[in-house]
PDB file of C-alpha atoms in Angstrom:
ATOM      1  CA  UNK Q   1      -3.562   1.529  21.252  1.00  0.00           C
ATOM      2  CA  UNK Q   2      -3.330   0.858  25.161  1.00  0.00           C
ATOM      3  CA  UNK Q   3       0.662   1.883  25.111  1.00  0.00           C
ATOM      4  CA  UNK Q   4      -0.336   5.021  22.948  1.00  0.00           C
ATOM      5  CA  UNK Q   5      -3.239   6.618  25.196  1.00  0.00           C
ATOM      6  CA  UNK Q   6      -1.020   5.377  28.477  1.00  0.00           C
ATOM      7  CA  UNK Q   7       2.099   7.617  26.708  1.00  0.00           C
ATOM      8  CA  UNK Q   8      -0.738  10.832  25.921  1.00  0.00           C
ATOM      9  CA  UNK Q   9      -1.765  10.300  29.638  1.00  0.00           C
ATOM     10  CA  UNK Q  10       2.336  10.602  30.653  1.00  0.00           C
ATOM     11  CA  UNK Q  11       3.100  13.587  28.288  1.00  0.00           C
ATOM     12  CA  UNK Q  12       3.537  17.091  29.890  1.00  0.00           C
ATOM     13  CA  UNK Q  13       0.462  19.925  29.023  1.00  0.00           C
ATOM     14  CA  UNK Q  14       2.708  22.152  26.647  1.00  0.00           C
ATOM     15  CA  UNK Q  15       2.482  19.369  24.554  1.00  0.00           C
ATOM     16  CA  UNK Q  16      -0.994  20.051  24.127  1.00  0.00           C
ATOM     17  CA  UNK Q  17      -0.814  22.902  23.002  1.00  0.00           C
ATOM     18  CA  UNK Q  18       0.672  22.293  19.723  1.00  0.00           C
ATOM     19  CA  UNK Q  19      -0.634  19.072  18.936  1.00  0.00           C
ATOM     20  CA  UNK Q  20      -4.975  19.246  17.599  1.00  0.00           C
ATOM     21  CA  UNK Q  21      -6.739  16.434  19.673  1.00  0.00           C
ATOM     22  CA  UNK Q  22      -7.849  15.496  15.916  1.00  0.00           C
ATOM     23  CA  UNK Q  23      -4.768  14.316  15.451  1.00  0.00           C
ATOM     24  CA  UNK Q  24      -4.305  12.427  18.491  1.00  0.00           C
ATOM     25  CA  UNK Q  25      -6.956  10.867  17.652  1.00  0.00           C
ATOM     26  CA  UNK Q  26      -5.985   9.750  14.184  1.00  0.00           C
ATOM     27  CA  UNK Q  27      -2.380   8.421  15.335  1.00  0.00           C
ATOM     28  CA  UNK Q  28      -4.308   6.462  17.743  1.00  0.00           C
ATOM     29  CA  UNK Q  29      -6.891   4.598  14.834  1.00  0.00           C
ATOM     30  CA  UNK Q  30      -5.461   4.533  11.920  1.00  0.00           C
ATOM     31  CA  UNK Q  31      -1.524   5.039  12.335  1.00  0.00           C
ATOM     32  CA  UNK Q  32      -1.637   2.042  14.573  1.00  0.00           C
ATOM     33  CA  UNK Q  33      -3.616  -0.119  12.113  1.00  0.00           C
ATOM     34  CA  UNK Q  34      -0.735   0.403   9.322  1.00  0.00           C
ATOM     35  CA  UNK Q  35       2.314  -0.225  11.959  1.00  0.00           C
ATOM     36  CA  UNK Q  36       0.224  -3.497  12.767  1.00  0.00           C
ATOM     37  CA  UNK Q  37      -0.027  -4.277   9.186  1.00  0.00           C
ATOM     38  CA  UNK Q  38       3.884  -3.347   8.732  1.00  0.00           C
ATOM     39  CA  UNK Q  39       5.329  -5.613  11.249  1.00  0.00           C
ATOM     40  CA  UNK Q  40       2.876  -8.232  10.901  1.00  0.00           C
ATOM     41  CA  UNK Q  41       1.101  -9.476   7.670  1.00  0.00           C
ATOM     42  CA  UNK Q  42       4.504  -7.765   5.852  1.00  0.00           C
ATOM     43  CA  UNK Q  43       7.395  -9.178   7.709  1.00  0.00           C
ATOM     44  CA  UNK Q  44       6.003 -12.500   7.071  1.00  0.00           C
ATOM     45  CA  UNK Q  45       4.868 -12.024   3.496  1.00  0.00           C
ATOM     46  CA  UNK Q  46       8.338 -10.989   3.095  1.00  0.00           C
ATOM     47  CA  UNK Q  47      10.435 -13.744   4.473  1.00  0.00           C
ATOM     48  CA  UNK Q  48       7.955 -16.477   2.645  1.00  0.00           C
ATOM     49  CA  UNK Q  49       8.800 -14.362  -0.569  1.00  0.00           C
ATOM     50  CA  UNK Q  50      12.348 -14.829  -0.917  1.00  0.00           C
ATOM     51  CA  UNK Q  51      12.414 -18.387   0.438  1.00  0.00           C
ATOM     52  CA  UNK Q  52       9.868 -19.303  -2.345  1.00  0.00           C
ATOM     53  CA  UNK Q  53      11.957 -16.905  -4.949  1.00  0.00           C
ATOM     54  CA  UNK Q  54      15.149 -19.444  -3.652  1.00  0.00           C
ATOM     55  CA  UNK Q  55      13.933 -22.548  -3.880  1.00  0.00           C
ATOM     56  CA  UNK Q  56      11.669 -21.607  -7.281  1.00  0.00           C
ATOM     57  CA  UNK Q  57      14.664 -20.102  -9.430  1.00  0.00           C
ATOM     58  CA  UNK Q  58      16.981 -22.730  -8.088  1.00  0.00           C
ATOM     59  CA  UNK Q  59      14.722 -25.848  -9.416  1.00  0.00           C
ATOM     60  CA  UNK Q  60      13.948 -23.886 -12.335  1.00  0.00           C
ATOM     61  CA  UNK Q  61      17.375 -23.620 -13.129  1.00  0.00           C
ATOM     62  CA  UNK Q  62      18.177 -27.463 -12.347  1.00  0.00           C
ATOM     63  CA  UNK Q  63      15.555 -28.098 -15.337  1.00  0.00           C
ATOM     64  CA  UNK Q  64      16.734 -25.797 -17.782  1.00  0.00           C
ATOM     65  CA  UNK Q  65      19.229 -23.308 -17.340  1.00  0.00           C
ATOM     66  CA  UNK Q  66      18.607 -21.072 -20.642  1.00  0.00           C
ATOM     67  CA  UNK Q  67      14.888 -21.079 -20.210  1.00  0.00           C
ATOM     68  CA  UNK Q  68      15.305 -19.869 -16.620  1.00  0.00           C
ATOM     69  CA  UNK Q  69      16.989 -16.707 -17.700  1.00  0.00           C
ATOM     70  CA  UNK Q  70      14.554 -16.452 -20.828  1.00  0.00           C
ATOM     71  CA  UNK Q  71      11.869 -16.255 -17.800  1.00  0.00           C
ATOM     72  CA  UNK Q  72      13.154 -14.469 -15.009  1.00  0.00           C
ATOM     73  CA  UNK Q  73      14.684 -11.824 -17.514  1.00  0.00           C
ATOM     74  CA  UNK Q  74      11.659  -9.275 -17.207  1.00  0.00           C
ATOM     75  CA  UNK Q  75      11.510  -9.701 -13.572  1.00  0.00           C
ATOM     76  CA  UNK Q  76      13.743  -6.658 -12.723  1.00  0.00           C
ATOM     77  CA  UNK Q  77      11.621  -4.315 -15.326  1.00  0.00           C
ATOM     78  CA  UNK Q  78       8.251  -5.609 -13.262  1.00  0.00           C
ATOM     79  CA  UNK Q  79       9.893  -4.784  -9.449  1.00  0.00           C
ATOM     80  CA  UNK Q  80      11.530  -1.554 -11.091  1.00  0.00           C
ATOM     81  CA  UNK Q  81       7.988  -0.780 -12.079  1.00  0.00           C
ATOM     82  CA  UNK Q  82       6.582  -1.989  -9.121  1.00  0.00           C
ATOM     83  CA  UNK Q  83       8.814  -0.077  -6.659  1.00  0.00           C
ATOM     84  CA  UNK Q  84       7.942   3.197  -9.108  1.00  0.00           C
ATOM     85  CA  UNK Q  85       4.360   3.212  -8.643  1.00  0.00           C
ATOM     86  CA  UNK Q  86       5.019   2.283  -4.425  1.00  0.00           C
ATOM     87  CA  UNK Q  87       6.237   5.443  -4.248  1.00  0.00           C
ATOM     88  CA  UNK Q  88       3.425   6.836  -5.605  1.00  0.00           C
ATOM     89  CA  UNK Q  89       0.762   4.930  -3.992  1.00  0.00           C
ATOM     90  CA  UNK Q  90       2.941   6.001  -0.610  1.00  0.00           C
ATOM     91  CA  UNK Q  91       3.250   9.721  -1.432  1.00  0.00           C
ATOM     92  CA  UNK Q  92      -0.635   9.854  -2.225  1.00  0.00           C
ATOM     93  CA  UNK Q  93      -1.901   7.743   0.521  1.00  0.00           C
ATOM     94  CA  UNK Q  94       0.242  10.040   3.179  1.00  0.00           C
ATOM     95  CA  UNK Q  95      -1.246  13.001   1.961  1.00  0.00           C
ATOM     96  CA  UNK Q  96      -4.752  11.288   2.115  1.00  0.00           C
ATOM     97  CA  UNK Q  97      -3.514  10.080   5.851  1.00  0.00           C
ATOM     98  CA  UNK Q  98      -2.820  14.261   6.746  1.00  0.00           C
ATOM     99  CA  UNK Q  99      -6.741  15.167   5.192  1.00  0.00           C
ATOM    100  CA  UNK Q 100      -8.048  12.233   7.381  1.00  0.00           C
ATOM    101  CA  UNK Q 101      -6.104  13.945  10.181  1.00  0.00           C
ATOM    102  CA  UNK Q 102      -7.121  17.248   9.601  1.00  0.00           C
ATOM    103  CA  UNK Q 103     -10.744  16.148   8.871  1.00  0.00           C
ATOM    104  CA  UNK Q 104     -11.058  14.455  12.296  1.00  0.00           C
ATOM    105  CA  UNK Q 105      -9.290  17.358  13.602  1.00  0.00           C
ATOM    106  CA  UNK Q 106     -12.397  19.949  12.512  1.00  0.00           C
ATOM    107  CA  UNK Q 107     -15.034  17.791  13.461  1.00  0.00           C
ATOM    108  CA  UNK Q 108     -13.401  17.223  16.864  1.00  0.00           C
ATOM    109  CA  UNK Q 109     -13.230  20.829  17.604  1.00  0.00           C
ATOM    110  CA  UNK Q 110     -16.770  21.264  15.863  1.00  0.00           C
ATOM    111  CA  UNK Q 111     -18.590  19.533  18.331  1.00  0.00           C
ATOM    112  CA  UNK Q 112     -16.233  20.429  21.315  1.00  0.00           C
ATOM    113  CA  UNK Q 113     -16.724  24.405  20.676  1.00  0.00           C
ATOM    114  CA  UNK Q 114     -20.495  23.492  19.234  1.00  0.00           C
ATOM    115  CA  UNK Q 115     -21.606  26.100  21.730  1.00  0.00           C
ATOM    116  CA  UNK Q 116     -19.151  28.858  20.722  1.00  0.00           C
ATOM    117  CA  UNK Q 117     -19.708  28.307  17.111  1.00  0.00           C
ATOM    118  CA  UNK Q 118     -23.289  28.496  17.784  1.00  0.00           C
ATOM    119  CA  UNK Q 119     -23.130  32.100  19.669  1.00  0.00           C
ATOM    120  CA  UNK Q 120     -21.168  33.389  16.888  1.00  0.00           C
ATOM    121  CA  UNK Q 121     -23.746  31.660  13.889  1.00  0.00           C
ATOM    122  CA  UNK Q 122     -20.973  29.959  12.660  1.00  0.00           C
ATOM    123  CA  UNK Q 123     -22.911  26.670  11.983  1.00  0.00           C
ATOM    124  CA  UNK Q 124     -22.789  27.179   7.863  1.00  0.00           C
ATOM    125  CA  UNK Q 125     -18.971  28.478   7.396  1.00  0.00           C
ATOM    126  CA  UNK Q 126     -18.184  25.452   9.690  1.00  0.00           C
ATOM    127  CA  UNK Q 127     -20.319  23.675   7.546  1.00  0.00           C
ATOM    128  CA  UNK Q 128     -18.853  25.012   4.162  1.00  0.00           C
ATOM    129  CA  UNK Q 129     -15.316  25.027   5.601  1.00  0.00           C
ATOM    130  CA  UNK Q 130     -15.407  20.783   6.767  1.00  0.00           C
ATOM    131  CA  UNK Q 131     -17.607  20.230   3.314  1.00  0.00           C
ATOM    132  CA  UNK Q 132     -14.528  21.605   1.201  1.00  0.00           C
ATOM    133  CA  UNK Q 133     -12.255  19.620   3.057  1.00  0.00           C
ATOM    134  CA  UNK Q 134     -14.341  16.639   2.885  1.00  0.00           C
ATOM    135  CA  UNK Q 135     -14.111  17.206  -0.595  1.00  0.00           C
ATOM    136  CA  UNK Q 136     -10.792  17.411  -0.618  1.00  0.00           C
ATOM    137  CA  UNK Q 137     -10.371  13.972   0.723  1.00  0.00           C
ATOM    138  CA  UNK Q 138     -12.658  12.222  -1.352  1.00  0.00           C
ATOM    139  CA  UNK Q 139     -10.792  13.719  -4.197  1.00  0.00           C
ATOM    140  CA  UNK Q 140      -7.266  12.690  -3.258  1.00  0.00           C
ATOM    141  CA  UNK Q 141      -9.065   8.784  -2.086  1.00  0.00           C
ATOM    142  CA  UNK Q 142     -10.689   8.683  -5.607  1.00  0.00           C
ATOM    143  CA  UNK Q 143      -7.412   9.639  -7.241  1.00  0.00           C
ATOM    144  CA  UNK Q 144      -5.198   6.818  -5.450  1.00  0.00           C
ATOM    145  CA  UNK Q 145      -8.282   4.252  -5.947  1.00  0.00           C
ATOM    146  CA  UNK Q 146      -7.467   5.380  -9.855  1.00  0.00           C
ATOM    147  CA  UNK Q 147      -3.626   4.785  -9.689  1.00  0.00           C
ATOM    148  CA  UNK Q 148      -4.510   1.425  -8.057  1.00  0.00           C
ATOM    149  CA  UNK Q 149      -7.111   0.648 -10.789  1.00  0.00           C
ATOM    150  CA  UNK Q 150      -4.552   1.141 -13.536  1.00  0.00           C
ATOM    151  CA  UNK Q 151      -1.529  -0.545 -11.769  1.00  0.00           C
ATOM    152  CA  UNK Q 152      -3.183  -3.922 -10.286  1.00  0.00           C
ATOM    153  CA  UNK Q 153      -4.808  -4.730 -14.133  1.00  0.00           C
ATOM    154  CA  UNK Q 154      -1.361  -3.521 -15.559  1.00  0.00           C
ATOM    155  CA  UNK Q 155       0.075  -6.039 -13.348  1.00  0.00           C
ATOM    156  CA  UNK Q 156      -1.951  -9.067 -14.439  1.00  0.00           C
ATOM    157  CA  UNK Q 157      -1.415  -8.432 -18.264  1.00  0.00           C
ATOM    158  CA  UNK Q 158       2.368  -8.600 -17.225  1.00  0.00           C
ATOM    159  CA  UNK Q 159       1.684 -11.766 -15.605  1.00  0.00           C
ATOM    160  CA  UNK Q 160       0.285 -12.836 -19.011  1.00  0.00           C
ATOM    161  CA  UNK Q 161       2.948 -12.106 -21.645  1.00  0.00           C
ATOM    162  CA  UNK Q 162       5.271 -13.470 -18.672  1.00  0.00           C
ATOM    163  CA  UNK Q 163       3.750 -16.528 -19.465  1.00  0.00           C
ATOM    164  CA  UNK Q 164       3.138 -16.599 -22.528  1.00  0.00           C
ATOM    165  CA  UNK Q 165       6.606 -16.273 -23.148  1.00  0.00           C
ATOM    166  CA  UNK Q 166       7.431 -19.191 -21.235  1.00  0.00           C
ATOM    167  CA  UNK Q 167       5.057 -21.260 -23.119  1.00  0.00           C
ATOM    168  CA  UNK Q 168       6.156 -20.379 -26.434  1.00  0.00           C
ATOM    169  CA  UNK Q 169      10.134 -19.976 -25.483  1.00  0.00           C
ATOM    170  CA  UNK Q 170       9.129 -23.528 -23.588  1.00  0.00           C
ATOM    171  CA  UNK Q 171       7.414 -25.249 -26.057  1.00  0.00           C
ATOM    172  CA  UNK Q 172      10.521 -24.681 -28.339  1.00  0.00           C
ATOM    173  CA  UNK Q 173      12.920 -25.948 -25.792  1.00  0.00           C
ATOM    174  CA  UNK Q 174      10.611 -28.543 -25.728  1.00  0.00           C
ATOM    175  CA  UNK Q 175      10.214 -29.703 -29.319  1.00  0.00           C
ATOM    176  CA  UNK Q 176      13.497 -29.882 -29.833  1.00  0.00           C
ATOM    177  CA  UNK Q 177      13.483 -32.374 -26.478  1.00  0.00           C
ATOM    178  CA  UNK Q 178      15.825 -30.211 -23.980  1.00  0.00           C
ATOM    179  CA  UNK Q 179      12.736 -30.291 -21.688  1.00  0.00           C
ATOM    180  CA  UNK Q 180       9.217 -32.156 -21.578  1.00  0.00           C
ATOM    181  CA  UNK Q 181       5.540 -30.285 -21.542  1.00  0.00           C
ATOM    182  CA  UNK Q 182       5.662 -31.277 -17.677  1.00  0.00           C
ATOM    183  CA  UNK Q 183       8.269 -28.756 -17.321  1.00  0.00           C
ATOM    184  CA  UNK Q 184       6.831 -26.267 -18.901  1.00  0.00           C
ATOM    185  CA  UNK Q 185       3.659 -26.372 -16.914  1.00  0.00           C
ATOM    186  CA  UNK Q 186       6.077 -26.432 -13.862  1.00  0.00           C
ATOM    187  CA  UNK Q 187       7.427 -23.228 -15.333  1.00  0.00           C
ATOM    188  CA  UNK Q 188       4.143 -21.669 -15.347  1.00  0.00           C
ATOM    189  CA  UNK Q 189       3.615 -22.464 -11.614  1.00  0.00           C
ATOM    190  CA  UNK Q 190       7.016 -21.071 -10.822  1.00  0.00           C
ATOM    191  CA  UNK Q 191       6.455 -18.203 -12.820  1.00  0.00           C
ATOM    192  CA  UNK Q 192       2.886 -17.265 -11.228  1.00  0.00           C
ATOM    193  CA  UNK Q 193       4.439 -17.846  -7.579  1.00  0.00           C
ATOM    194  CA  UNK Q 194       7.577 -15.264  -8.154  1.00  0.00           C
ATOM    195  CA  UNK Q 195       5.096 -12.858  -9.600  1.00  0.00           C
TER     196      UNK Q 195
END
């Protein structure tokens, strides 16, 4: 946030012009929060996710070869689907990023020009005018807050038949004495940490 309001401090005046001081604003909160949580919390969730994927699907397949594909088989459907609804969550959450913007933008210039919109009795067209916007926001919030709601629970029963197809394609491999119960519960583990 420092480096940002030092580089608004160096930038020439015609740049002001074209650029709301709403917006400024909002680049300097919130876009900085996200770029802290990309290169961050992400990065390293990342790099622990494919050395646990690596050393998970290679012990899995040390145990049993046939029940490792039986298991892993649906994981391409789940980061297809996955990668699907990102997109979505992205393309709605930007938009919601633009109304926060524009939102902050308006009340900015509200109480800058308070006096001007005050002279001209302004105050409930100002009013109405950041109201329908406000709405507009809460609208697009509630509607990503409803793609999450379906997509985290969809998730979880994924999760589910994941395992309870390891159980039951396990417990075969296991009554016929290719593998023991311990590796089937060692299965499960695997399974719930590459989910």
């Amino acid at each position: 946030k420092n480096e940002i309001y030092a580089h608004y401090q160096q930038l020439n005046t015609g740049f002001y012009y074209s650029i709301f001081t709403g917006d400024l604003m909002n680049r300097i909160s919130e876009d900085v929060s996200r770029v802290r949580m990309y290169t961050g919390p992400s990065i390293m969730y990342f790099t622990s996710v494919v050395f646990l994927a690596v050393f998970c699907i290679w012990d899995m397949l040390r145990v049993n070869v046939m029940l490792t594909m039986c298991v892993i088989a649906p994981l391409p459907i789940l980061a297809f689907s996955i990668y699907m609804v990102n997109k979505i969550i992205f393309r709605k959450s930007t938009k919601i990023q633009a109304q926060l913007s524009a939102l902050t933008t308006t009340a900015h210039e509200s109480y800058s020009g308070i006096r001007v919109i005050k002279s001209f009795v302004q105050e409930k067209n100002m009013l109405r005018f950041f109201e329908n916007n406000s709405e507009e926001y809460r609208k697009s919030s509630v509607n990503l807050s409803l793609t999450e709601a379906v997509y985290f629970p969809f998730m979880n029963l994924f999760i589910g038949l994941s395992m309870l197809c390891t159980i039951l394609i396990g417990g075969y491999f296991a009554i016929s004495g290719q593998i023991t119960t311990g590796n089937i519960a060692q299965f499960v583990i695997y399974i719930n940490i590459l989910m």
